[in-house]
Amino acid sequence: MKHVLLKISGEQLGNGDHGFSVSYAEWLAREIQKAQLAADRAGQRTGIAIMVGGGNFMRGAQLGSKLVQRVTADNAGMLATIMNAIMLRDVFVSLEMPVRVYSKKGVDGMVDYLDPLRAQSKLAEGGVVILGGGTGNPFVTTDSGAVQLALELGCSKVLKATKVDGVFTDDPETNPDAKKLDYVTYQEAVNNPKLRVMDKAALGAAGDAELPIIIFKLEEGSITRAVLGDSLGTTVGP
C-alpha cells in the first residue's frame, strides 16, 4: 500500500472562471477514481491525498496591503481552500467514493482538524483525503503545505497537476523555443529562477526528505499515469 499527494490549484477547480466548477470537479473526481481502480488492478493499491488551493476565490498574498494585514489576507486565503475542499468532498460523496476532509485550520462543525494517524488510516483503506487550509499558518504557500503534509502522511511522492506538461527551460507561453525537461534536481530547481516548479521552501523540504515531485499536465488519464509511475511531465528529485 502506498500513498501519494495530488496538488490541485484553485484556478483548476474554477476551470478558468472565478467560483467553483461542479462539472470540472466531477471530471476530476472520476479521473481520481480511475487512477485508484487502475492501481488496484496493477497490484499497486494507492491512497490519494488531495491538497487544494483557493485561487479561484482569492489569493491571500495578493490581498495584503496597507489596509489589510498580510496575516488577515492569508487567513482569508486559507478559508478559500477550505471552501474548495468541502465542495469537492460532496462531489466525491455523490460518486459514492470514500472521502474525508481535514484541515490544520480547524473550522468547528465543518472540517475536522488534521490528525495524521486518522488520515493515514483513511488512505490505507484506499480512500481519498482532501486537505484544506494549507499548513494552517500565514506566510506559507500551498506548495509548501503540499510537501509538508505529504511527509506527515507518509506519501511516496507529490503529484503537482498544472496546465503545462512539466518544467521548461523558460516560460513556454512566451518563449516558443523553451524546451521541456524530463528531470530536474532539487538544487537546479532552487537555483534557476526560470524553472517554475515550487517555491524554495517547498523544494528545500522535499530535497531534505528526498521526496520526488512530479510536475505534469492535468488531462484525461494523466493522474492514472502519474500514480502508476509512468513517464510523464517532469520529475524533480535528488
Short mmCIF file of C-alpha atoms in Angstrom, two decimals:
data_model
loop_
_atom_site.label_atom_id
_atom_site.label_comp_id
_atom_site.label_asym_id
_atom_site.label_seq_id
_atom_site.Cartn_x
_atom_site.Cartn_y
_atom_site.Cartn_z
CA MET A 1 0.00 0.00 0.00
CA LYS A 2 1.35 3.40 -0.92
CA HIS A 3 0.06 6.93 -0.66
CA VAL A 4 0.55 9.91 -2.96
CA LEU A 5 -0.37 13.57 -2.60
CA LEU A 6 -2.00 15.36 -5.53
CA LYS A 7 -1.69 19.16 -5.57
CA ILE A 8 -4.57 20.92 -7.34
CA SER A 9 -4.73 24.69 -7.76
CA GLY A 10 -7.84 26.71 -7.06
CA GLU A 11 -7.76 28.03 -10.62
CA GLN A 12 -8.21 24.47 -11.89
CA LEU A 13 -11.27 23.96 -9.71
CA GLY A 14 -12.65 27.19 -11.10
CA ASN A 15 -11.84 25.88 -14.61
CA GLY A 16 -10.82 29.30 -15.90
CA ASP A 17 -13.51 31.24 -14.06
CA HIS A 18 -13.96 32.56 -10.56
CA GLY A 19 -16.04 30.36 -8.29
CA PHE A 20 -16.28 26.58 -8.19
CA SER A 21 -16.97 24.48 -11.30
CA VAL A 22 -19.06 21.48 -10.26
CA SER A 23 -18.73 19.88 -13.70
CA TYR A 24 -14.95 20.15 -13.63
CA ALA A 25 -14.85 18.82 -10.07
CA GLU A 26 -16.88 15.81 -11.20
CA TRP A 27 -14.44 15.20 -14.05
CA LEU A 28 -11.52 15.42 -11.60
CA ALA A 29 -13.18 13.01 -9.13
CA ARG A 30 -13.77 10.47 -11.89
CA GLU A 31 -10.14 10.76 -13.03
CA ILE A 32 -9.00 10.04 -9.46
CA GLN A 33 -11.43 7.13 -9.25
CA LYS A 34 -9.98 5.70 -12.50
CA ALA A 35 -6.46 6.11 -11.12
CA GLN A 36 -7.26 4.15 -7.97
CA LEU A 37 -9.00 1.38 -9.91
CA ALA A 38 -6.05 1.11 -12.29
CA ALA A 39 -3.64 0.96 -9.35
CA ASP A 40 -5.73 -1.81 -7.75
CA ARG A 41 -5.65 -3.83 -10.97
CA ALA A 42 -1.88 -3.37 -11.19
CA GLY A 43 -1.39 -4.54 -7.62
CA GLN A 44 -0.35 -1.04 -6.53
CA ARG A 45 -3.24 -0.12 -4.21
CA THR A 46 -2.93 3.61 -3.60
CA GLY A 47 -4.47 6.09 -1.21
CA ILE A 48 -4.69 9.60 -2.66
CA ALA A 49 -4.47 12.78 -0.61
CA ILE A 50 -5.50 15.97 -2.40
CA MET A 51 -4.17 19.39 -1.41
CA VAL A 52 -6.39 22.11 -2.85
CA GLY A 53 -5.57 25.76 -3.42
CA GLY A 54 -8.00 28.67 -3.19
CA GLY A 55 -7.04 30.96 -6.06
CA ASN A 56 -10.43 30.62 -7.75
CA PHE A 57 -11.87 32.59 -4.84
CA MET A 58 -8.93 34.67 -3.61
CA ARG A 59 -5.17 34.77 -3.10
CA GLY A 60 -4.02 35.92 0.31
CA ALA A 61 -0.62 37.13 -0.89
CA GLN A 62 -2.25 39.48 -3.41
CA LEU A 63 -4.69 40.96 -0.89
CA GLY A 64 -2.14 42.10 1.67
CA SER A 65 -1.87 45.91 1.70
CA LYS A 66 -1.58 48.88 3.99
CA LEU A 67 -5.26 48.46 4.84
CA VAL A 68 -5.44 44.65 5.08
CA GLN A 69 -2.68 42.95 7.02
CA ARG A 70 -0.90 40.04 5.32
CA VAL A 71 -1.85 37.71 8.18
CA THR A 72 -5.54 38.56 7.70
CA ALA A 73 -5.27 38.13 3.94
CA ASP A 74 -3.54 34.75 4.30
CA ASN A 75 -6.18 33.57 6.77
CA ALA A 76 -8.86 34.51 4.23
CA GLY A 77 -6.92 32.61 1.56
CA MET A 78 -6.84 29.51 3.77
CA LEU A 79 -10.61 29.75 4.24
CA ALA A 80 -10.93 29.82 0.43
CA THR A 81 -9.08 26.49 0.21
CA ILE A 82 -11.44 25.02 2.80
CA MET A 83 -14.40 26.17 0.70
CA ASN A 84 -12.97 24.23 -2.24
CA ALA A 85 -12.24 21.20 -0.05
CA ILE A 86 -15.76 20.78 1.33
CA MET A 87 -17.42 21.28 -2.06
CA LEU A 88 -15.04 18.81 -3.70
CA ARG A 89 -15.87 16.35 -0.90
CA ASP A 90 -19.55 16.47 -1.78
CA VAL A 91 -18.73 15.66 -5.41
CA PHE A 92 -16.80 12.56 -4.29
CA VAL A 93 -19.66 11.55 -1.99
CA SER A 94 -22.13 11.84 -4.89
CA LEU A 95 -19.97 9.32 -6.77
CA GLU A 96 -20.03 7.02 -3.71
CA MET A 97 -16.28 7.35 -3.21
CA PRO A 98 -14.92 7.11 0.37
CA VAL A 99 -13.59 10.54 1.27
CA ARG A 100 -12.75 12.71 4.29
CA VAL A 101 -11.76 16.37 4.59
CA TYR A 102 -9.15 17.54 7.08
CA SER A 103 -7.52 20.86 7.77
CA LYS A 104 -4.85 22.31 10.03
CA LYS A 105 -7.06 25.38 10.16
CA GLY A 106 -9.91 23.90 12.17
CA VAL A 107 -13.46 25.03 11.44
CA ASP A 108 -15.77 23.54 14.06
CA GLY A 109 -18.80 21.77 12.68
CA MET A 110 -17.47 21.90 9.13
CA VAL A 111 -13.98 20.37 8.86
CA ASP A 112 -12.10 18.03 11.18
CA TYR A 113 -8.70 19.13 12.41
CA LEU A 114 -5.98 17.09 10.72
CA ASP A 115 -4.87 14.04 12.72
CA PRO A 116 -2.16 12.39 10.58
CA LEU A 117 -2.85 8.92 12.00
CA ARG A 118 -6.58 9.12 11.20
CA ALA A 119 -5.82 10.45 7.73
CA GLN A 120 -3.28 7.68 7.12
CA SER A 121 -5.87 5.13 8.21
CA LYS A 122 -8.33 6.52 5.66
CA LEU A 123 -5.69 6.37 2.94
CA ALA A 124 -4.79 2.80 3.94
CA GLU A 125 -8.41 1.85 3.27
CA GLY A 126 -7.94 3.08 -0.28
CA GLY A 127 -9.93 6.23 0.41
CA VAL A 128 -9.39 9.83 -0.61
CA VAL A 129 -8.32 12.52 1.86
CA ILE A 130 -8.88 16.16 0.89
CA LEU A 131 -6.71 18.72 2.66
CA GLY A 132 -7.81 22.34 3.02
CA GLY A 133 -6.25 25.22 4.89
CA GLY A 134 -2.66 24.63 3.78
CA THR A 135 -0.33 24.40 6.78
CA GLY A 136 -2.72 26.49 8.89
CA ASN A 137 -0.10 29.26 9.12
CA PRO A 138 0.20 32.59 7.29
CA PHE A 139 3.17 33.39 5.03
CA VAL A 140 3.29 29.78 3.80
CA THR A 141 2.23 28.71 0.29
CA THR A 142 0.08 25.70 -0.52
CA ASP A 143 3.12 24.30 -2.35
CA SER A 144 4.98 24.18 0.96
CA GLY A 145 1.84 22.81 2.57
CA ALA A 146 1.66 20.05 -0.03
CA VAL A 147 5.23 18.91 0.70
CA GLN A 148 4.84 19.18 4.49
CA LEU A 149 1.58 17.25 4.59
CA ALA A 150 2.85 14.65 2.11
CA LEU A 151 5.68 13.96 4.56
CA GLU A 152 3.30 13.87 7.54
CA LEU A 153 1.03 11.38 5.78
CA GLY A 154 3.87 9.16 4.59
CA CYS A 155 3.28 9.81 0.89
CA SER A 156 5.80 8.38 -1.56
CA LYS A 157 5.62 11.34 -3.95
CA VAL A 158 3.92 14.64 -4.67
CA LEU A 159 1.99 14.96 -7.94
CA LYS A 160 1.62 18.60 -8.94
CA ALA A 161 -1.01 18.99 -11.66
CA THR A 162 -0.57 22.05 -13.88
CA LYS A 163 -1.73 23.43 -17.22
CA VAL A 164 1.59 22.67 -18.94
CA ASP A 165 3.30 19.32 -19.43
CA GLY A 166 6.13 19.67 -16.92
CA VAL A 167 9.01 22.05 -16.31
CA PHE A 168 10.52 24.03 -19.20
CA THR A 169 13.78 25.93 -19.64
CA ASP A 170 11.68 29.10 -19.92
CA ASP A 171 8.02 30.09 -19.95
CA PRO A 172 6.57 28.08 -22.88
CA GLU A 173 3.68 30.52 -23.22
CA THR A 174 6.00 33.42 -24.05
CA ASN A 175 9.07 31.63 -25.44
CA PRO A 176 8.35 29.12 -28.24
CA ASP A 177 11.95 27.88 -28.01
CA ALA A 178 11.54 26.74 -24.39
CA LYS A 179 12.42 23.08 -24.01
CA LYS A 180 10.73 20.60 -21.70
CA LEU A 181 12.95 18.92 -19.11
CA ASP A 182 12.33 15.30 -18.14
CA TYR A 183 14.33 15.52 -14.91
CA VAL A 184 15.43 18.39 -12.67
CA THR A 185 17.37 18.17 -9.42
CA TYR A 186 16.14 19.96 -6.29
CA GLN A 187 19.24 22.17 -6.42
CA GLU A 188 18.66 23.15 -10.06
CA ALA A 189 15.04 23.99 -9.31
CA VAL A 190 16.08 26.23 -6.41
CA ASN A 191 18.93 27.99 -8.20
CA ASN A 192 17.36 28.60 -11.61
CA PRO A 193 14.55 31.19 -11.42
CA LYS A 194 13.35 30.27 -14.93
CA LEU A 195 12.42 26.77 -13.78
CA ARG A 196 8.89 27.13 -12.44
CA VAL A 197 8.44 24.26 -10.01
CA MET A 198 7.58 25.28 -6.45
CA ASP A 199 8.77 27.91 -4.00
CA LYS A 200 12.20 27.46 -2.43
CA ALA A 201 10.82 26.44 0.97
CA ALA A 202 8.84 23.61 -0.59
CA LEU A 203 11.80 22.46 -2.68
CA GLY A 204 14.11 22.60 0.33
CA ALA A 205 11.79 20.41 2.42
CA ALA A 206 11.32 17.95 -0.44
CA GLY A 207 15.07 17.83 -1.05
CA ASP A 208 15.88 17.17 2.61
CA ALA A 209 13.47 14.22 2.61
CA GLU A 210 14.28 13.15 -0.99
CA LEU A 211 10.56 13.27 -1.75
CA PRO A 212 10.01 13.10 -5.53
CA ILE A 213 7.81 15.76 -7.15
CA ILE A 214 6.13 15.02 -10.47
CA ILE A 215 5.02 18.09 -12.46
CA PHE A 216 2.53 17.14 -15.16
CA LYS A 217 -0.34 18.44 -17.26
CA LEU A 218 -3.77 17.67 -15.86
CA GLU A 219 -5.66 15.95 -18.68
CA GLU A 220 -7.57 12.74 -19.25
CA GLY A 221 -5.61 9.76 -17.96
CA SER A 222 -2.66 11.76 -16.63
CA ILE A 223 -3.42 11.16 -12.95
CA THR A 224 -3.56 7.42 -13.61
CA ARG A 225 -0.20 7.52 -15.37
CA ALA A 226 1.36 9.57 -12.56
CA VAL A 227 0.03 7.22 -9.86
CA LEU A 228 1.29 4.14 -11.73
CA GLY A 229 4.73 5.66 -12.19
CA ASP A 230 4.61 6.05 -15.97
CA SER A 231 6.97 8.53 -17.56
CA LEU A 232 5.26 11.91 -17.99
CA GLY A 233 5.90 15.57 -17.26
CA THR A 234 8.99 16.37 -15.24
CA THR A 235 10.40 14.60 -12.21
CA VAL A 236 12.15 16.70 -9.55
CA GLY A 237 14.48 14.61 -7.41
CA PRO A 238 18.00 14.17 -6.00
#
